[in-house]
Every structure is written in structure tokens, then in C-alpha cells.
CSV table of N, CA and C in Angstrom, one decimal:
chain,number,residue,atom,x,y,z
P,1,UNK,N,0.8,-1.2,0.0
P,1,UNK,CA,0.0,0.0,0.0
P,1,UNK,C,0.9,1.2,0.0
P,2,UNK,N,0.5,2.2,-0.7
P,2,UNK,CA,1.3,3.5,-0.8
P,2,UNK,C,0.9,4.5,0.3
P,3,UNK,N,1.8,5.2,0.8
P,3,UNK,CA,1.5,6.3,1.7
P,3,UNK,C,1.2,7.5,0.9
P,4,UNK,N,0.6,8.5,1.5
P,4,UNK,CA,0.3,9.8,0.9
P,4,UNK,C,1.5,10.7,0.9
P,5,UNK,N,2.5,10.4,1.6
P,5,UNK,CA,3.6,11.3,1.7
P,5,UNK,C,4.9,10.4,1.9
P,6,UNK,N,6.0,10.9,1.6
P,6,UNK,CA,7.2,10.0,1.7
P,6,UNK,C,7.5,9.7,3.2
P,7,UNK,N,7.9,8.5,3.4
P,7,UNK,CA,8.3,8.1,4.7
P,7,UNK,C,9.6,8.7,5.1
P,8,UNK,N,9.8,9.0,6.4
P,8,UNK,CA,11.2,9.4,6.8
P,8,UNK,C,12.2,8.3,6.4
P,9,UNK,N,13.3,8.7,6.0
P,9,UNK,CA,14.4,7.8,5.5
P,9,UNK,C,14.7,6.7,6.5
P,10,UNK,N,14.8,6.9,7.8
P,10,UNK,CA,15.1,5.8,8.7
P,10,UNK,C,14.0,4.7,8.7
P,11,UNK,N,12.7,5.2,8.6
P,11,UNK,CA,11.6,4.2,8.6
P,11,UNK,C,11.7,3.4,7.2
P,12,UNK,N,12.0,4.1,6.1
P,12,UNK,CA,12.1,3.4,4.9
P,12,UNK,C,13.2,2.3,4.9
P,13,UNK,N,14.3,2.7,5.6
P,13,UNK,CA,15.4,1.7,5.8
P,13,UNK,C,15.0,0.6,6.7
P,14,UNK,N,14.2,0.8,7.7
P,14,UNK,CA,13.8,-0.2,8.6
P,14,UNK,C,12.8,-1.2,7.9
P,15,UNK,N,12.0,-0.6,7.0
P,15,UNK,CA,11.1,-1.4,6.2
P,15,UNK,C,11.9,-2.3,5.2
P,16,UNK,N,13.0,-1.8,4.7
P,16,UNK,CA,13.9,-2.6,3.8
P,16,UNK,C,14.5,-3.7,4.6
P,17,UNK,N,14.9,-3.5,5.8
P,17,UNK,CA,15.4,-4.5,6.7
P,17,UNK,C,14.3,-5.6,6.9
P,18,UNK,N,13.1,-5.1,7.1
P,18,UNK,CA,12.0,-6.1,7.4
P,18,UNK,C,11.8,-7.0,6.1
P,19,UNK,N,11.9,-6.4,4.9
P,19,UNK,CA,11.8,-7.2,3.7
P,19,UNK,C,12.9,-8.2,3.6
P,20,UNK,N,14.1,-7.9,4.1
P,20,UNK,CA,15.2,-8.8,4.1
P,20,UNK,C,14.9,-10.0,5.1
P,21,UNK,N,14.3,-9.6,6.2
P,21,UNK,CA,14.0,-10.7,7.2
P,21,UNK,C,13.0,-11.7,6.5
P,22,UNK,N,11.9,-11.1,5.9
P,22,UNK,CA,10.9,-12.0,5.2
P,22,UNK,C,11.6,-12.8,4.2
P,23,UNK,N,12.5,-12.3,3.4
P,23,UNK,CA,13.1,-13.1,2.3
P,23,UNK,C,13.9,-14.2,2.9
P,24,UNK,N,14.4,-14.1,4.1
P,24,UNK,CA,15.1,-15.2,4.8
P,24,UNK,C,14.2,-16.1,5.7
P,25,UNK,N,12.9,-15.9,5.6
P,25,UNK,CA,12.0,-16.7,6.3
P,25,UNK,C,11.8,-16.3,7.8
P,26,UNK,N,12.2,-15.1,8.1
P,26,UNK,CA,12.0,-14.5,9.4
P,26,UNK,C,10.8,-13.6,9.4
P,27,UNK,N,10.2,-13.4,10.6
P,27,UNK,CA,9.1,-12.5,10.8
P,27,UNK,C,9.7,-11.1,10.3
P,28,UNK,N,9.0,-10.4,9.4
P,28,UNK,CA,9.5,-9.2,8.8
P,28,UNK,C,9.4,-8.0,9.8
P,29,UNK,N,10.5,-7.9,10.5
P,29,UNK,CA,10.6,-6.7,11.4
P,29,UNK,C,12.1,-6.2,11.2
P,30,UNK,N,12.2,-4.8,11.0
P,30,UNK,CA,13.4,-4.2,10.8
P,30,UNK,C,13.6,-3.0,11.7
P,31,UNK,N,14.9,-2.7,12.0
P,31,UNK,CA,15.2,-1.6,13.0
P,31,UNK,C,16.4,-0.9,12.5
P,32,UNK,N,16.4,0.4,12.8
P,32,UNK,CA,17.5,1.3,12.5
P,32,UNK,C,17.8,2.2,13.7
P,33,UNK,N,19.1,2.3,14.0
P,33,UNK,CA,19.5,3.3,15.1
P,33,UNK,C,20.1,4.5,14.4
P,34,UNK,N,19.7,5.7,14.8
P,34,UNK,CA,20.2,6.9,14.3
P,34,UNK,C,20.9,7.7,15.5
P,35,UNK,N,21.9,8.4,15.1
P,35,UNK,CA,22.6,9.3,16.1
P,35,UNK,C,23.1,10.5,15.3
P,36,UNK,N,22.7,11.7,15.8
P,36,UNK,CA,23.1,12.9,15.1
P,36,UNK,C,22.8,12.9,13.6
P,37,UNK,N,21.7,12.3,13.2
P,37,UNK,CA,21.2,12.3,11.9
P,37,UNK,C,21.9,11.3,11.0
P,38,UNK,N,22.7,10.4,11.6
P,38,UNK,CA,23.4,9.4,10.8
P,38,UNK,C,23.0,8.0,11.3
P,39,UNK,N,22.9,7.1,10.3
P,39,UNK,CA,22.6,5.7,10.7
P,39,UNK,C,23.8,5.1,11.3
P,40,UNK,N,23.7,4.5,12.5
P,40,UNK,CA,24.8,3.8,13.1
P,40,UNK,C,24.6,2.3,13.2
P,41,UNK,N,23.4,1.9,12.9
P,41,UNK,CA,23.1,0.4,12.9
P,41,UNK,C,21.8,0.1,12.2
P,42,UNK,N,21.7,-1.0,11.5
P,42,UNK,CA,20.5,-1.4,10.9
P,42,UNK,C,20.5,-3.0,11.0
P,43,UNK,N,19.3,-3.5,11.3
P,43,UNK,CA,19.2,-5.0,11.5
P,43,UNK,C,17.8,-5.4,11.2
P,44,UNK,N,17.6,-6.7,11.1
P,44,UNK,CA,16.3,-7.3,11.0
P,44,UNK,C,16.2,-8.5,11.9
P,45,UNK,N,15.0,-9.0,12.1
P,45,UNK,CA,14.8,-10.2,12.9
P,45,UNK,C,15.6,-11.4,12.3
P,46,UNK,N,16.2,-12.2,13.2
P,46,UNK,CA,17.0,-13.3,12.8
P,46,UNK,C,17.0,-14.4,13.9
P,47,UNK,N,16.0,-14.6,14.7
P,47,UNK,CA,16.0,-15.7,15.7
P,47,UNK,C,16.2,-17.1,15.1
P,48,UNK,N,15.5,-17.3,14.0
P,48,UNK,CA,15.5,-18.7,13.4
P,48,UNK,C,16.9,-18.9,12.8
P,49,UNK,N,17.3,-17.9,12.0
P,49,UNK,CA,18.6,-18.0,11.3
P,49,UNK,C,19.8,-18.2,12.3
P,50,UNK,N,19.8,-17.4,13.4
P,50,UNK,CA,20.9,-17.5,14.3
P,50,UNK,C,20.6,-18.5,15.5
P,51,UNK,N,19.5,-19.1,15.5
P,51,UNK,CA,19.1,-20.0,16.6
P,51,UNK,C,19.3,-19.3,18.0
P,52,UNK,N,18.7,-18.0,18.0
P,52,UNK,CA,18.9,-17.1,19.1
P,52,UNK,C,17.5,-16.4,19.4
P,53,UNK,N,16.8,-16.8,20.4
P,53,UNK,CA,15.5,-16.2,20.7
P,53,UNK,C,15.6,-14.6,20.9
P,54,UNK,N,16.8,-14.2,21.2
P,54,UNK,CA,17.0,-12.7,21.5
P,54,UNK,C,17.3,-11.9,20.2
P,55,UNK,N,17.5,-12.6,19.1
P,55,UNK,CA,17.9,-11.9,17.9
P,55,UNK,C,16.8,-11.2,17.2
P,56,UNK,N,16.0,-10.4,18.0
P,56,UNK,CA,15.0,-9.5,17.4
P,56,UNK,C,15.7,-8.3,16.7
P,57,UNK,N,15.1,-7.7,15.8
P,57,UNK,CA,15.7,-6.6,15.1
P,57,UNK,C,16.2,-5.5,16.0
P,58,UNK,N,15.4,-5.1,17.0
P,58,UNK,CA,15.7,-4.1,17.9
P,58,UNK,C,17.0,-4.4,18.7
P,59,UNK,N,17.0,-5.6,19.3
P,59,UNK,CA,18.2,-6.1,20.1
P,59,UNK,C,19.4,-6.1,19.3
P,60,UNK,N,19.4,-6.6,18.1
P,60,UNK,CA,20.5,-6.7,17.2
P,60,UNK,C,21.0,-5.3,16.8
P,61,UNK,N,20.1,-4.4,16.5
P,61,UNK,CA,20.5,-3.0,16.1
P,61,UNK,C,21.1,-2.3,17.4
P,62,UNK,N,20.5,-2.5,18.5
P,62,UNK,CA,21.0,-1.9,19.8
P,62,UNK,C,22.5,-2.4,20.0
P,63,UNK,N,22.7,-3.7,19.9
P,63,UNK,CA,24.0,-4.3,20.1
P,63,UNK,C,25.0,-3.7,19.1
P,64,UNK,N,24.6,-3.6,17.8
P,64,UNK,CA,25.5,-3.1,16.8
P,64,UNK,C,25.9,-1.6,17.1
P,65,UNK,N,24.8,-0.8,17.5
P,65,UNK,CA,25.1,0.6,17.8
P,65,UNK,C,26.0,0.8,19.0
P,66,UNK,N,25.7,0.0,20.1
P,66,UNK,CA,26.5,0.1,21.3
P,66,UNK,C,28.0,-0.2,21.0
P,67,UNK,N,28.2,-1.2,20.2
P,67,UNK,CA,29.6,-1.6,19.8
P,67,UNK,C,30.2,-0.5,19.0
P,68,UNK,N,29.5,0.1,18.0
P,68,UNK,CA,30.0,1.1,17.2
P,68,UNK,C,30.4,2.4,18.0
P,69,UNK,N,29.6,2.8,18.9
P,69,UNK,CA,29.9,4.0,19.7
P,69,UNK,C,30.8,3.7,20.9
P,70,UNK,N,30.9,2.4,21.2
P,70,UNK,CA,31.8,2.1,22.4
P,70,UNK,C,31.2,2.3,23.7
P,71,UNK,N,29.9,2.2,23.8
P,71,UNK,CA,29.2,2.4,25.1
P,71,UNK,C,27.9,1.6,25.1
P,72,UNK,N,27.5,1.2,26.3
P,72,UNK,CA,26.3,0.5,26.5
P,72,UNK,C,25.1,1.5,26.6
P,73,UNK,N,25.4,2.8,26.7
P,73,UNK,CA,24.4,3.8,26.8
P,73,UNK,C,24.3,4.5,25.4
P,74,UNK,N,23.1,4.5,24.8
P,74,UNK,CA,22.9,5.0,23.5
P,74,UNK,C,22.2,6.4,23.6
P,75,UNK,N,22.8,7.2,24.5
P,75,UNK,CA,22.3,8.6,24.7
P,75,UNK,C,22.3,9.3,23.4
P,76,UNK,N,21.3,10.1,23.1
P,76,UNK,CA,21.3,10.8,21.8
P,76,UNK,C,20.9,10.0,20.6
P,77,UNK,N,20.5,8.8,20.8
P,77,UNK,CA,20.1,7.9,19.7
P,77,UNK,C,18.6,7.8,19.6
P,78,UNK,N,18.1,7.5,18.4
P,78,UNK,CA,16.8,7.2,18.1
P,78,UNK,C,16.7,5.8,17.5
P,79,UNK,N,15.6,5.0,17.9
P,79,UNK,CA,15.4,3.7,17.3
P,79,UNK,C,14.2,3.8,16.4
P,80,UNK,N,14.3,3.4,15.2
P,80,UNK,CA,13.2,3.3,14.2
P,80,UNK,C,12.9,1.8,14.0
P,81,UNK,N,11.7,1.4,14.3
P,81,UNK,CA,11.4,-0.1,14.1
P,81,UNK,C,10.0,-0.2,13.5
P,82,UNK,N,9.8,-1.3,12.7
P,82,UNK,CA,8.6,-1.5,11.9
P,82,UNK,C,7.4,-2.0,12.7
P,83,UNK,N,7.7,-2.5,13.9
P,83,UNK,CA,6.6,-3.1,14.8
P,83,UNK,C,6.8,-2.7,16.2
P,84,UNK,N,5.7,-2.5,16.9
P,84,UNK,CA,5.8,-2.2,18.3
P,84,UNK,C,6.7,-3.2,19.1
P,85,UNK,N,7.7,-2.7,19.8
P,85,UNK,CA,8.6,-3.6,20.5
P,85,UNK,C,7.9,-4.5,21.5
P,86,UNK,N,8.4,-5.7,21.7
P,86,UNK,CA,7.9,-6.7,22.7
P,86,UNK,C,8.5,-6.2,24.1
P,87,UNK,N,8.2,-7.0,25.1
P,87,UNK,CA,8.7,-6.6,26.4
P,87,UNK,C,10.2,-6.7,26.5
P,88,UNK,N,10.8,-7.7,25.9
P,88,UNK,CA,12.3,-7.9,25.9
P,88,UNK,C,12.9,-6.7,25.3
P,89,UNK,N,12.4,-6.3,24.1
P,89,UNK,CA,13.0,-5.2,23.3
P,89,UNK,C,12.8,-3.9,24.0
P,90,UNK,N,11.6,-3.7,24.6
P,90,UNK,CA,11.3,-2.5,25.3
P,90,UNK,C,12.3,-2.3,26.5
P,91,UNK,N,12.5,-3.4,27.2
P,91,UNK,CA,13.5,-3.4,28.3
P,91,UNK,C,14.9,-3.0,27.9
P,92,UNK,N,15.3,-3.6,26.7
P,92,UNK,CA,16.6,-3.2,26.2
P,92,UNK,C,16.7,-1.7,25.8
P,93,UNK,N,15.6,-1.2,25.2
P,93,UNK,CA,15.5,0.2,24.9
P,93,UNK,C,15.7,1.1,26.1
P,94,UNK,N,15.0,0.7,27.2
P,94,UNK,CA,15.2,1.4,28.4
P,94,UNK,C,16.6,1.3,29.0
P,95,UNK,N,17.1,0.1,29.0
P,95,UNK,CA,18.5,0.0,29.5
P,95,UNK,C,19.5,0.7,28.7
P,96,UNK,N,19.3,0.8,27.4
P,96,UNK,CA,20.2,1.5,26.5
P,96,UNK,C,20.1,3.0,26.5
P,97,UNK,N,19.0,3.4,27.2
P,97,UNK,CA,18.8,4.9,27.3
P,97,UNK,C,18.5,5.6,26.0
P,98,UNK,N,17.8,4.9,25.1
P,98,UNK,CA,17.5,5.4,23.8
P,98,UNK,C,16.6,6.6,24.0
P,99,UNK,N,16.9,7.7,23.3
P,99,UNK,CA,16.1,9.0,23.5
P,99,UNK,C,14.7,8.9,22.9
P,100,UNK,N,14.6,8.4,21.7
P,100,UNK,CA,13.3,8.4,21.0
P,100,UNK,C,13.1,7.1,20.3
P,101,UNK,N,11.9,6.6,20.4
P,101,UNK,CA,11.4,5.4,19.7
P,101,UNK,C,10.4,5.7,18.7
P,102,UNK,N,10.6,5.3,17.5
P,102,UNK,CA,9.6,5.4,16.4
P,102,UNK,C,9.2,4.0,16.0
P,103,UNK,N,7.9,3.7,16.0
P,103,UNK,CA,7.6,2.4,15.5
P,103,UNK,C,6.3,2.5,14.6
P,104,UNK,N,6.3,1.7,13.5
P,104,UNK,CA,5.3,1.8,12.5
P,104,UNK,C,4.0,1.2,12.9
P,105,UNK,N,3.9,-0.1,13.1
P,105,UNK,CA,2.7,-0.8,13.4
P,105,UNK,C,2.6,-1.2,14.8
P,106,UNK,N,1.4,-1.1,15.4
P,106,UNK,CA,1.1,-1.5,16.7
P,106,UNK,C,1.0,-3.1,16.7
P,107,UNK,N,1.3,-3.7,17.8
P,107,UNK,CA,1.2,-5.2,17.9
P,107,UNK,C,0.3,-5.5,19.2
P,108,UNK,N,-0.9,-5.7,19.0
P,108,UNK,CA,-1.9,-6.0,20.1
P,108,UNK,C,-1.6,-7.3,20.8
P,109,UNK,N,-0.9,-8.2,20.1
P,109,UNK,CA,-0.6,-9.5,20.7
P,109,UNK,C,0.7,-9.6,21.4
P,110,UNK,N,1.7,-9.0,20.8
P,110,UNK,CA,3.1,-9.1,21.4
P,110,UNK,C,3.7,-7.8,21.8
P,111,UNK,N,3.1,-6.7,21.5
P,111,UNK,CA,3.7,-5.4,21.8
P,111,UNK,C,3.7,-5.1,23.3
P,112,UNK,N,4.6,-4.3,23.8
P,112,UNK,CA,4.7,-4.0,25.2
P,112,UNK,C,4.9,-2.5,25.4
P,113,UNK,N,4.5,-1.7,24.4
P,113,UNK,CA,4.7,-0.3,24.6
P,113,UNK,C,3.3,0.3,24.8
P,114,UNK,N,2.4,0.2,23.9
P,114,UNK,CA,1.0,0.6,24.1
P,114,UNK,C,0.0,-0.6,24.4
P,115,UNK,N,0.5,-1.8,24.3
P,115,UNK,CA,-0.2,-3.0,24.6
P,115,UNK,C,0.5,-3.8,25.7
P,116,UNK,N,-0.2,-4.8,26.2
P,116,UNK,CA,0.4,-5.8,27.1
P,116,UNK,C,1.1,-5.1,28.3
P,117,UNK,N,2.3,-5.4,28.5
P,117,UNK,CA,3.1,-4.9,29.7
P,117,UNK,C,3.2,-3.4,29.8
P,118,UNK,N,3.1,-2.7,28.7
P,118,UNK,CA,3.3,-1.3,28.7
P,118,UNK,C,4.6,-0.9,29.6
P,119,UNK,N,5.7,-1.5,29.2
P,119,UNK,CA,6.9,-1.4,29.9
P,119,UNK,C,7.3,0.0,30.4
P,120,UNK,N,7.2,1.0,29.5
P,120,UNK,CA,7.6,2.3,29.8
P,120,UNK,C,6.7,3.0,30.8
P,121,UNK,N,5.5,2.5,31.1
P,121,UNK,CA,4.6,3.1,32.0
P,121,UNK,C,4.8,2.5,33.4
P,122,UNK,N,5.6,1.5,33.6
P,122,UNK,CA,5.9,0.9,34.9
P,122,UNK,C,6.7,1.7,35.8
P,123,UNK,N,6.4,1.8,37.0
P,123,UNK,CA,7.2,2.5,38.0
P,123,UNK,C,8.6,2.1,38.0
P,124,UNK,N,8.9,0.8,37.8
P,124,UNK,CA,10.2,0.3,37.9
P,124,UNK,C,11.1,0.6,36.6
P,125,UNK,N,10.5,1.1,35.6
P,125,UNK,CA,11.2,1.5,34.4
P,125,UNK,C,12.0,2.8,34.7
P,126,UNK,N,13.3,2.7,34.5
P,126,UNK,CA,14.2,3.8,34.9
P,126,UNK,C,14.4,4.8,33.8
P,127,UNK,N,14.0,4.4,32.6
P,127,UNK,CA,14.2,5.4,31.5
P,127,UNK,C,13.0,5.2,30.5
P,128,UNK,N,12.5,6.3,30.1
P,128,UNK,CA,11.3,6.3,29.2
P,128,UNK,C,11.7,7.1,27.9
P,129,UNK,N,11.7,6.5,26.8
P,129,UNK,CA,12.0,7.3,25.6
P,129,UNK,C,10.8,8.1,25.1
P,130,UNK,N,11.0,9.1,24.4
P,130,UNK,CA,9.9,9.7,23.7
P,130,UNK,C,9.4,8.7,22.7
P,131,UNK,N,8.1,8.6,22.5
P,131,UNK,CA,7.5,7.6,21.6
P,131,UNK,C,6.7,8.2,20.5
P,132,UNK,N,6.9,7.8,19.3
P,132,UNK,CA,6.2,8.2,18.1
P,132,UNK,C,5.7,7.0,17.3
P,133,UNK,N,4.5,7.0,16.9
P,133,UNK,CA,3.9,5.8,16.2
P,133,UNK,C,3.3,6.1,14.9
P,134,UNK,N,3.1,5.1,14.1
P,134,UNK,CA,2.3,5.2,12.9
P,134,UNK,C,2.9,5.5,11.6
P,135,UNK,N,4.1,6.0,11.6
P,135,UNK,CA,4.8,6.3,10.3
P,135,UNK,C,5.2,4.9,9.7
P,136,UNK,N,4.6,4.7,8.5
P,136,UNK,CA,4.9,3.4,7.8
P,136,UNK,C,4.0,2.3,8.3
P,137,UNK,N,3.0,2.6,9.1
P,137,UNK,CA,2.1,1.6,9.6
P,137,UNK,C,1.5,0.6,8.6
P,138,UNK,N,1.0,1.2,7.5
P,138,UNK,CA,0.3,0.4,6.5
P,138,UNK,C,1.3,-0.5,5.8
P,139,UNK,N,2.5,0.0,5.5
P,139,UNK,CA,3.6,-0.8,4.8
P,139,UNK,C,4.0,-1.9,5.7
P,140,UNK,N,4.3,-1.6,7.0
P,140,UNK,CA,4.7,-2.7,7.9
P,140,UNK,C,3.6,-3.7,8.1
P,141,UNK,N,2.4,-3.3,8.2
P,141,UNK,CA,1.3,-4.2,8.4
P,141,UNK,C,1.1,-5.1,7.2
P,142,UNK,N,1.2,-4.5,6.0
P,142,UNK,CA,1.1,-5.3,4.8
P,142,UNK,C,2.2,-6.4,4.7
P,143,UNK,N,3.4,-6.0,5.1
P,143,UNK,CA,4.5,-7.0,5.1
P,143,UNK,C,4.2,-8.2,6.1
P,144,UNK,N,3.7,-7.8,7.2
P,144,UNK,CA,3.4,-8.8,8.2
P,144,UNK,C,2.3,-9.7,7.8
P,145,UNK,N,1.2,-9.1,7.3
P,145,UNK,CA,0.0,-9.9,6.9
P,145,UNK,C,0.4,-10.8,5.7
P,146,UNK,N,1.2,-10.4,4.8
P,146,UNK,CA,1.6,-11.2,3.6
P,146,UNK,C,2.5,-12.3,4.1
P,147,UNK,N,3.4,-12.1,5.0
P,147,UNK,CA,4.3,-13.1,5.6
P,147,UNK,C,3.4,-14.2,6.2
P,148,UNK,N,2.5,-13.8,7.1
P,148,UNK,CA,1.8,-14.9,7.9
P,148,UNK,C,0.7,-15.5,7.0
P,149,UNK,N,0.2,-14.8,6.0
P,149,UNK,CA,-0.8,-15.4,5.1
P,149,UNK,C,-0.1,-16.5,4.3
P,150,UNK,N,1.1,-16.3,3.9
P,150,UNK,CA,1.8,-17.3,3.1
P,150,UNK,C,2.1,-18.6,3.9
P,151,UNK,N,2.1,-18.5,5.2
P,151,UNK,CA,2.4,-19.6,6.0
P,151,UNK,C,1.2,-20.4,6.5
P,152,UNK,N,0.0,-19.9,6.1
P,152,UNK,CA,-1.3,-20.6,6.5
P,152,UNK,C,-1.7,-21.6,5.5
């Protein structure tokens, strides 16, 4: 489905990562970490490929970004992801101190930002990023629907 306006470049890149995941048989989720206007990491889901249940797009991109900047704290960074993060990924976002989270499609079953655990709303959450949703929602949703439809 086409959007009425161009997507921000980081979300377009995250969607391309999601397409790569789907091409490899992984759930189509992609993530991009930006810092000072530059991409410092891009990744897609790879739990099946890597035999690693933690190899979600967000976790992999956060690991790559932390290594690149030489710090476990990603202060000044933004995370762009095609699907609402799960509880594991939301926890990693908080621990990494990501400033802003942008995600395309909501996930009423597995999401933990506006659904489920609502990780950033918990008193125990020590860092809460600014959150922006909906950019690329139809594209991300179309990718996910097509992926799961093909497996039924």
C-alpha cells in the first residue's frame, strides 16, 4: 500500500530490513538506530537463522550501535522499528537509554509499549524514551500480513 507522503528515511530503511527478514524466512521486522542524523546500525529479525531467541531486530540493532559508539548507553540515539517492541526489546530500549522510539505498526498480541506490559509506564522502568507511532504503519502491516498469510 502506498502512503500519501514520503516516509522518513530511517523508517524506509527499517522497512527494507523487514523485507530482508521476510526473504530469509524470518518475521518481517526491521530496525535502524540513528545518532546525530546518521545511521549507526540497521538490522532485521533473525532468531531462526541465528538460533537465538533474542535476535530481534531491535536487540541486534542496539548491540551493533553500542559496539559502534563504544558504550552501553545510547544517549542521543533514536530507534526506528517497523513493529511495536515486545517486552524484551522495550526493556533493552530502556537499559540502552534510547532517547526516541519510532515504530510503524502496533502489535496488540506481542507489543509491550501501548499494549500488554506497557513497559515504559511501569514505576520500575528507569528510562522512558519519547515515543512516536504510525509512520509506515500500512507498509509494515502489509509485510506482516503477507508473511503470515503465506504460512497458513
